[in-house]
CSV table of C-alpha atoms in Angstrom, one decimal:
chain,number,residue,atom,x,y,z
A,1,UNK,CA,-8.0,1.7,-40.0
A,2,UNK,CA,-11.7,1.6,-41.1
A,3,UNK,CA,-13.8,-1.5,-41.3
A,4,UNK,CA,-17.2,-1.3,-43.0
A,5,UNK,CA,-19.4,-4.4,-42.8
A,6,UNK,CA,-22.8,-5.6,-41.9
A,7,UNK,CA,-22.0,-4.8,-38.3
A,8,UNK,CA,-21.6,-1.1,-39.0
A,9,UNK,CA,-18.5,1.0,-39.2
A,10,UNK,CA,-15.5,1.0,-36.9
A,11,UNK,CA,-12.7,3.5,-37.4
A,12,UNK,CA,-9.7,2.8,-35.2
A,13,UNK,CA,-6.4,4.6,-34.9
A,14,UNK,CA,-3.3,3.7,-32.8
A,15,UNK,CA,-0.7,6.0,-31.5
A,16,UNK,CA,2.7,5.3,-29.9
A,17,UNK,CA,3.7,7.9,-27.4
A,18,UNK,CA,7.0,9.8,-27.8
A,19,UNK,CA,10.0,7.8,-26.6
A,20,UNK,CA,10.6,9.8,-23.4
A,21,UNK,CA,6.9,9.1,-22.4
A,22,UNK,CA,7.0,5.4,-22.9
A,23,UNK,CA,7.9,4.4,-19.3
A,24,UNK,CA,4.7,6.3,-18.3
A,25,UNK,CA,2.3,6.3,-21.2
A,26,UNK,CA,1.6,2.9,-22.9
A,27,UNK,CA,-0.4,3.9,-25.9
A,28,UNK,CA,-3.1,6.0,-27.4
A,29,UNK,CA,-6.2,4.6,-29.1
A,30,UNK,CA,-8.7,6.6,-31.1
A,31,UNK,CA,-12.1,5.2,-32.2
A,32,UNK,CA,-15.2,6.3,-34.0
A,33,UNK,CA,-17.8,3.5,-33.8
A,34,UNK,CA,-21.1,3.5,-35.7
A,35,UNK,CA,-22.3,0.0,-35.0
A,36,UNK,CA,-25.7,-1.4,-35.7
A,37,UNK,CA,-26.1,-3.0,-32.3
A,38,UNK,CA,-25.0,-2.1,-28.8
A,39,UNK,CA,-21.6,-3.4,-27.7
A,40,UNK,CA,-20.8,-5.0,-24.4
A,41,UNK,CA,-17.3,-5.7,-23.3
A,42,UNK,CA,-15.8,-7.5,-20.3
A,43,UNK,CA,-12.7,-5.6,-19.0
A,44,UNK,CA,-10.6,-7.7,-16.7
A,45,UNK,CA,-8.4,-6.2,-13.9
A,46,UNK,CA,-5.0,-4.9,-15.2
A,47,UNK,CA,-2.0,-3.0,-13.9
A,48,UNK,CA,-3.0,0.0,-16.1
A,49,UNK,CA,-4.8,3.3,-15.4
A,50,UNK,CA,-7.1,4.2,-18.3
A,51,UNK,CA,-8.5,7.6,-19.2
A,52,UNK,CA,-11.2,7.5,-21.9
A,53,UNK,CA,-12.1,10.9,-23.4
A,54,UNK,CA,-15.4,10.8,-25.2
A,55,UNK,CA,-16.4,13.3,-27.9
A,56,UNK,CA,-19.7,11.7,-28.7
A,57,UNK,CA,-21.7,9.0,-26.9
A,58,UNK,CA,-21.5,7.6,-23.4
A,59,UNK,CA,-20.6,4.4,-21.6
A,60,UNK,CA,-22.4,2.4,-18.9
A,61,UNK,CA,-20.1,0.5,-16.5
A,62,UNK,CA,-21.1,-2.3,-14.0
A,63,UNK,CA,-19.1,-4.6,-11.8
A,64,UNK,CA,-18.9,-8.0,-13.5
A,65,UNK,CA,-18.6,-9.9,-10.2
A,66,UNK,CA,-20.9,-8.2,-7.8
A,67,UNK,CA,-24.3,-7.4,-9.3
A,68,UNK,CA,-25.3,-5.5,-6.1
A,69,UNK,CA,-22.9,-2.7,-7.0
A,70,UNK,CA,-24.8,0.0,-8.9
A,71,UNK,CA,-24.0,0.6,-12.5
A,72,UNK,CA,-23.2,4.1,-13.6
A,73,UNK,CA,-23.1,6.0,-16.9
A,74,UNK,CA,-20.2,8.2,-17.9
A,75,UNK,CA,-19.2,10.6,-20.7
A,76,UNK,CA,-15.4,10.6,-20.2
A,77,UNK,CA,-14.1,8.1,-17.5
A,78,UNK,CA,-11.0,7.4,-15.6
A,79,UNK,CA,-10.4,4.0,-14.1
A,80,UNK,CA,-7.7,3.0,-11.7
A,81,UNK,CA,-6.5,-0.5,-10.8
A,82,UNK,CA,-9.6,-2.6,-10.1
A,83,UNK,CA,-9.7,-5.9,-8.2
A,84,UNK,CA,-12.8,-7.1,-10.1
A,85,UNK,CA,-13.7,-7.0,-13.8
A,86,UNK,CA,-16.0,-4.4,-15.4
A,87,UNK,CA,-18.7,-4.8,-17.9
A,88,UNK,CA,-18.8,-1.8,-20.2
A,89,UNK,CA,-21.7,-1.1,-22.6
A,90,UNK,CA,-22.5,1.6,-25.2
A,91,UNK,CA,-25.3,2.0,-27.7
A,92,UNK,CA,-23.0,1.4,-30.7
A,93,UNK,CA,-22.3,5.1,-31.3
A,94,UNK,CA,-19.0,6.1,-29.6
A,95,UNK,CA,-16.3,8.6,-30.7
A,96,UNK,CA,-13.3,9.4,-28.6
A,97,UNK,CA,-9.9,8.1,-27.5
A,98,UNK,CA,-8.3,6.3,-24.7
A,99,UNK,CA,-4.9,6.8,-23.0
A,100,UNK,CA,-3.3,3.9,-21.1
A,101,UNK,CA,-0.9,4.8,-18.4
A,102,UNK,CA,1.4,2.9,-16.1
A,103,UNK,CA,0.6,3.5,-12.4
A,104,UNK,CA,3.8,5.4,-12.2
A,105,UNK,CA,2.8,7.5,-15.2
A,106,UNK,CA,-0.6,8.3,-13.7
A,107,UNK,CA,1.2,9.5,-10.5
A,108,UNK,CA,3.6,11.6,-12.5
A,109,UNK,CA,0.9,13.2,-14.5
A,110,UNK,CA,-1.9,13.6,-12.0
A,111,UNK,CA,-0.5,13.0,-8.5
A,112,UNK,CA,-2.2,10.5,-6.3
A,113,UNK,CA,-5.0,9.8,-8.8
A,114,UNK,CA,-5.0,6.0,-8.5
A,115,UNK,CA,-5.0,6.3,-4.7
A,116,UNK,CA,-7.9,8.7,-4.8
A,117,UNK,CA,-9.9,6.4,-7.0
A,118,UNK,CA,-9.4,3.4,-4.8
A,119,UNK,CA,-10.0,1.0,-7.5
A,120,UNK,CA,-13.2,2.6,-8.8
A,121,UNK,CA,-14.4,4.4,-11.9
A,122,UNK,CA,-15.1,8.1,-11.9
A,123,UNK,CA,-16.2,10.8,-14.4
A,124,UNK,CA,-12.8,12.1,-15.7
A,125,UNK,CA,-13.7,15.8,-15.3
A,126,UNK,CA,-14.8,15.3,-11.7
A,127,UNK,CA,-11.4,13.9,-10.8
A,128,UNK,CA,-9.1,15.9,-13.0
A,129,UNK,CA,-11.1,19.1,-13.3
A,130,UNK,CA,-10.7,21.9,-15.8
A,131,UNK,CA,-7.3,20.8,-17.1
A,132,UNK,CA,-8.8,17.7,-18.6
A,133,UNK,CA,-12.0,19.4,-19.9
A,134,UNK,CA,-9.7,21.8,-21.8
A,135,UNK,CA,-7.6,19.0,-23.2
A,136,UNK,CA,-10.7,17.1,-24.3
A,137,UNK,CA,-12.2,20.1,-26.0
A,138,UNK,CA,-8.9,20.7,-27.9
A,139,UNK,CA,-8.7,17.1,-28.9
A,140,UNK,CA,-12.3,17.1,-30.2
A,141,UNK,CA,-11.5,20.2,-32.4
A,142,UNK,CA,-8.3,18.7,-33.8
A,143,UNK,CA,-9.1,17.3,-37.3
A,144,UNK,CA,-6.8,14.2,-37.5
A,145,UNK,CA,-5.8,11.3,-35.2
A,146,UNK,CA,-2.0,11.9,-35.7
A,147,UNK,CA,-2.5,15.5,-34.7
A,148,UNK,CA,-4.5,14.4,-31.7
A,149,UNK,CA,-1.7,12.0,-30.6
A,150,UNK,CA,0.9,14.7,-31.1
A,151,UNK,CA,-1.2,17.0,-28.9
A,152,UNK,CA,-1.3,14.3,-26.2
A,153,UNK,CA,2.5,13.9,-26.4
A,154,UNK,CA,2.9,17.6,-25.8
A,155,UNK,CA,0.4,17.6,-23.0
A,156,UNK,CA,1.8,14.6,-21.1
A,157,UNK,CA,5.4,15.7,-21.6
A,158,UNK,CA,4.6,19.0,-19.9
A,159,UNK,CA,2.8,17.3,-17.0
A,160,UNK,CA,5.3,14.5,-16.4
A,161,UNK,CA,8.3,16.8,-16.6
A,162,UNK,CA,7.6,18.4,-13.2
A,163,UNK,CA,5.3,15.7,-11.8
A,164,UNK,CA,5.8,13.9,-8.5
A,165,UNK,CA,7.6,10.6,-8.4
A,166,UNK,CA,6.9,7.4,-6.4
A,167,UNK,CA,8.7,6.8,-3.1
A,168,UNK,CA,11.7,4.6,-3.8
A,169,UNK,CA,10.4,1.8,-1.5
A,170,UNK,CA,7.1,1.7,-3.3
A,171,UNK,CA,8.9,1.6,-6.7
A,172,UNK,CA,11.0,-1.3,-5.5
A,173,UNK,CA,8.1,-3.2,-4.1
A,174,UNK,CA,6.1,-2.7,-7.3
A,175,UNK,CA,9.1,-3.9,-9.3
A,176,UNK,CA,9.3,-7.1,-7.2
A,177,UNK,CA,5.6,-7.8,-7.6
A,178,UNK,CA,6.0,-7.5,-11.4
A,179,UNK,CA,9.2,-9.5,-11.5
A,180,UNK,CA,7.6,-12.4,-9.6
A,181,UNK,CA,4.2,-12.1,-11.5
A,182,UNK,CA,2.6,-11.2,-8.2
A,183,UNK,CA,3.9,-14.1,-6.2
A,184,UNK,CA,6.4,-12.4,-3.9
A,185,UNK,CA,5.0,-12.6,-0.2
A,186,UNK,CA,4.0,-9.4,1.4
A,187,UNK,CA,6.3,-10.3,4.3
A,188,UNK,CA,9.3,-10.1,1.9
A,189,UNK,CA,8.2,-6.7,0.7
A,190,UNK,CA,7.9,-5.6,4.3
A,191,UNK,CA,11.4,-6.7,5.0
A,192,UNK,CA,12.8,-5.2,1.8
A,193,UNK,CA,11.3,-1.8,2.5
A,194,UNK,CA,12.0,-1.7,6.2
A,195,UNK,CA,8.5,-0.5,6.8
A,196,UNK,CA,5.8,-2.0,8.9
A,197,UNK,CA,3.1,-4.0,7.1
A,198,UNK,CA,0.6,-1.2,7.9
A,199,UNK,CA,2.9,1.5,6.5
A,200,UNK,CA,3.5,-0.5,3.3
A,201,UNK,CA,-0.2,-0.9,2.8
A,202,UNK,CA,-0.9,2.8,3.3
A,203,UNK,CA,1.8,3.9,0.9
A,204,UNK,CA,0.6,1.4,-1.7
A,205,UNK,CA,-2.9,2.6,-1.4
A,206,UNK,CA,-1.8,6.2,-1.8
A,207,UNK,CA,0.3,5.4,-4.9
A,208,UNK,CA,-1.8,2.7,-6.6
A,209,UNK,CA,-5.2,2.7,-4.9
A,210,UNK,CA,-4.8,-1.0,-3.8
A,211,UNK,CA,-2.9,-2.8,-1.1
A,212,UNK,CA,0.2,-4.9,-2.0
A,213,UNK,CA,-1.6,-8.2,-1.8
A,214,UNK,CA,-4.4,-6.9,-4.1
A,215,UNK,CA,-1.8,-5.6,-6.5
A,216,UNK,CA,-0.2,-9.0,-6.6
A,217,UNK,CA,-3.5,-10.7,-7.4
A,218,UNK,CA,-4.0,-8.3,-10.3
A,219,UNK,CA,-0.5,-9.0,-11.7
A,220,UNK,CA,-0.9,-12.8,-11.2
A,221,UNK,CA,-4.2,-12.7,-13.0
A,222,UNK,CA,-2.5,-11.0,-16.0
A,223,UNK,CA,0.2,-13.7,-16.0
A,224,UNK,CA,-2.5,-16.3,-15.9
A,225,UNK,CA,-4.5,-14.8,-18.8
A,226,UNK,CA,-1.3,-14.6,-20.9
A,227,UNK,CA,-0.6,-18.3,-20.2
A,228,UNK,CA,-4.2,-19.3,-20.9
A,229,UNK,CA,-4.5,-17.4,-24.2
A,230,UNK,CA,-1.1,-18.6,-25.4
A,231,UNK,CA,-2.2,-22.2,-24.7
A,232,UNK,CA,-5.5,-21.6,-26.4
A,233,UNK,CA,-3.8,-20.1,-29.4
A,234,UNK,CA,-1.5,-23.1,-29.8
A,235,UNK,CA,-4.5,-25.4,-29.9
A,236,UNK,CA,-3.2,-27.5,-27.0
A,237,UNK,CA,-2.9,-31.3,-27.0
A,238,UNK,CA,-6.0,-33.4,-27.9
A,239,UNK,CA,-8.1,-35.2,-25.4
A,240,UNK,CA,-9.7,-34.4,-22.0
A,241,UNK,CA,-6.9,-35.9,-20.0
A,242,UNK,CA,-4.3,-33.7,-21.7
A,243,UNK,CA,-6.6,-30.6,-21.2
A,244,UNK,CA,-6.7,-31.3,-17.5
A,245,UNK,CA,-2.9,-31.8,-17.4
A,246,UNK,CA,-2.3,-28.5,-19.2
A,247,UNK,CA,-4.7,-26.8,-16.8
A,248,UNK,CA,-2.8,-28.1,-13.8
A,249,UNK,CA,0.5,-27.1,-15.4
A,250,UNK,CA,-0.8,-23.5,-16.0
A,251,UNK,CA,-2.1,-23.4,-12.4
A,252,UNK,CA,1.3,-24.4,-11.0
A,253,UNK,CA,3.1,-22.0,-13.3
A,254,UNK,CA,0.9,-19.1,-12.1
A,255,UNK,CA,1.2,-19.9,-8.4
A,256,UNK,CA,-2.2,-21.7,-7.7
A,257,UNK,CA,-2.4,-24.9,-5.7
A,258,UNK,CA,-4.3,-26.7,-8.5
A,259,UNK,CA,-6.7,-26.1,-11.4
A,260,UNK,CA,-9.7,-25.8,-9.0
A,261,UNK,CA,-7.9,-23.0,-7.1
A,262,UNK,CA,-7.2,-21.2,-10.4
A,263,UNK,CA,-10.8,-21.5,-11.4
A,264,UNK,CA,-12.1,-20.1,-8.1
A,265,UNK,CA,-9.6,-17.2,-8.1
A,266,UNK,CA,-10.5,-16.4,-11.7
A,267,UNK,CA,-14.2,-16.4,-11.1
A,268,UNK,CA,-13.8,-14.2,-8.0
A,269,UNK,CA,-12.0,-11.5,-10.1
A,270,UNK,CA,-13.5,-11.9,-13.6
A,271,UNK,CA,-17.0,-13.2,-12.9
A,272,UNK,CA,-16.8,-16.3,-15.2
A,273,UNK,CA,-14.7,-19.3,-15.7
A,274,UNK,CA,-11.4,-19.2,-17.7
A,275,UNK,CA,-13.0,-21.4,-20.3
A,276,UNK,CA,-16.0,-19.1,-20.7
A,277,UNK,CA,-13.7,-16.1,-21.0
A,278,UNK,CA,-11.6,-17.8,-23.8
A,279,UNK,CA,-14.8,-18.9,-25.6
A,280,UNK,CA,-16.0,-15.3,-25.6
A,281,UNK,CA,-12.8,-14.1,-27.1
A,282,UNK,CA,-12.8,-16.8,-29.8
A,283,UNK,CA,-16.4,-16.1,-30.7
A,284,UNK,CA,-15.8,-12.4,-31.5
A,285,UNK,CA,-12.3,-12.7,-33.1
A,286,UNK,CA,-13.6,-11.2,-36.4
A,287,UNK,CA,-14.9,-8.0,-35.0
A,288,UNK,CA,-13.6,-4.8,-36.6
A,289,UNK,CA,-12.2,-3.3,-33.4
A,290,UNK,CA,-9.4,-5.1,-31.5
A,291,UNK,CA,-10.4,-7.3,-28.6
A,292,UNK,CA,-7.7,-6.0,-26.2
A,293,UNK,CA,-7.5,-2.3,-25.3
A,294,UNK,CA,-3.8,-2.3,-24.4
A,295,UNK,CA,-1.1,-3.7,-26.6
A,296,UNK,CA,0.7,-6.7,-25.1
A,297,UNK,CA,-1.9,-7.3,-22.4
A,298,UNK,CA,-5.0,-9.6,-22.2
A,299,UNK,CA,-7.6,-7.1,-21.1
A,300,UNK,CA,-11.0,-7.8,-22.6
A,301,UNK,CA,-13.6,-10.1,-24.1
A,302,UNK,CA,-16.5,-8.8,-26.3
A,303,UNK,CA,-19.8,-10.1,-25.0
A,304,UNK,CA,-23.0,-11.1,-26.8
A,305,UNK,CA,-26.5,-10.4,-25.5
A,306,UNK,CA,-25.8,-12.4,-22.4
A,307,UNK,CA,-22.8,-12.7,-20.1
A,308,UNK,CA,-20.4,-15.7,-20.4
A,309,UNK,CA,-21.6,-19.0,-19.0
A,310,UNK,CA,-20.6,-19.2,-15.4
């Protein structure tokens, strides 16, 4: 898909992994952007491990919640499960592709990658070494997106075939967190695994890079974003009283005490209010590239020159 407009040119390509890979690899996305202005994106916490392999250009990443954390520039980048949102920026010229993996898939392909990252970003080659540099070079030399996606299928199939698997108790606890949208108490996970709370936390950090409680807040945020965007897309009832009622209903549905609790938790993870996040998404709905970087998840908002109103 290529869009040519006053904003510049954006070429996008989307690949579906081979069927045996789909429990581990969510999607492939190729891009060649030649935009007339820099692009800034707000990337919210998700239950996805992302590897972005850049052929041309670079990205600057900063924490959206804590401005004291230093920003960093990357060529290719790998990002594990993060507890706070990221602001990513590039100059408008960017060519590469992104692979979205489930946490189990990242573990099968790379071992304790997410645990090593500990919720941070890293230069992909520094973490994954020569094997990834070789793959990136081959992808850059491959002439078409379908051929690149086929190469990725072959590469991940070979890595996942003999890769390590999660401990059964970690897999069960992760399933329970996802089944309950992050609301299962940690005590219940402790009882279900038969581990101590300390051992459960250590195993989670080794496999996912975050503790069970933190993993739960990420999953709950995703559930909240889905509910908020669906409500916004439906238009919602008219009138401020109805808007407050819907906010309270969404808060209750997603496990918050009330709408104020939802707003505080959202700001602590995303760096802006739910309303500001949705306004940013609506304002940039006509951009040539998709807003969200993973199909089926609410992951992003494209920002203008300034951050959303807090």
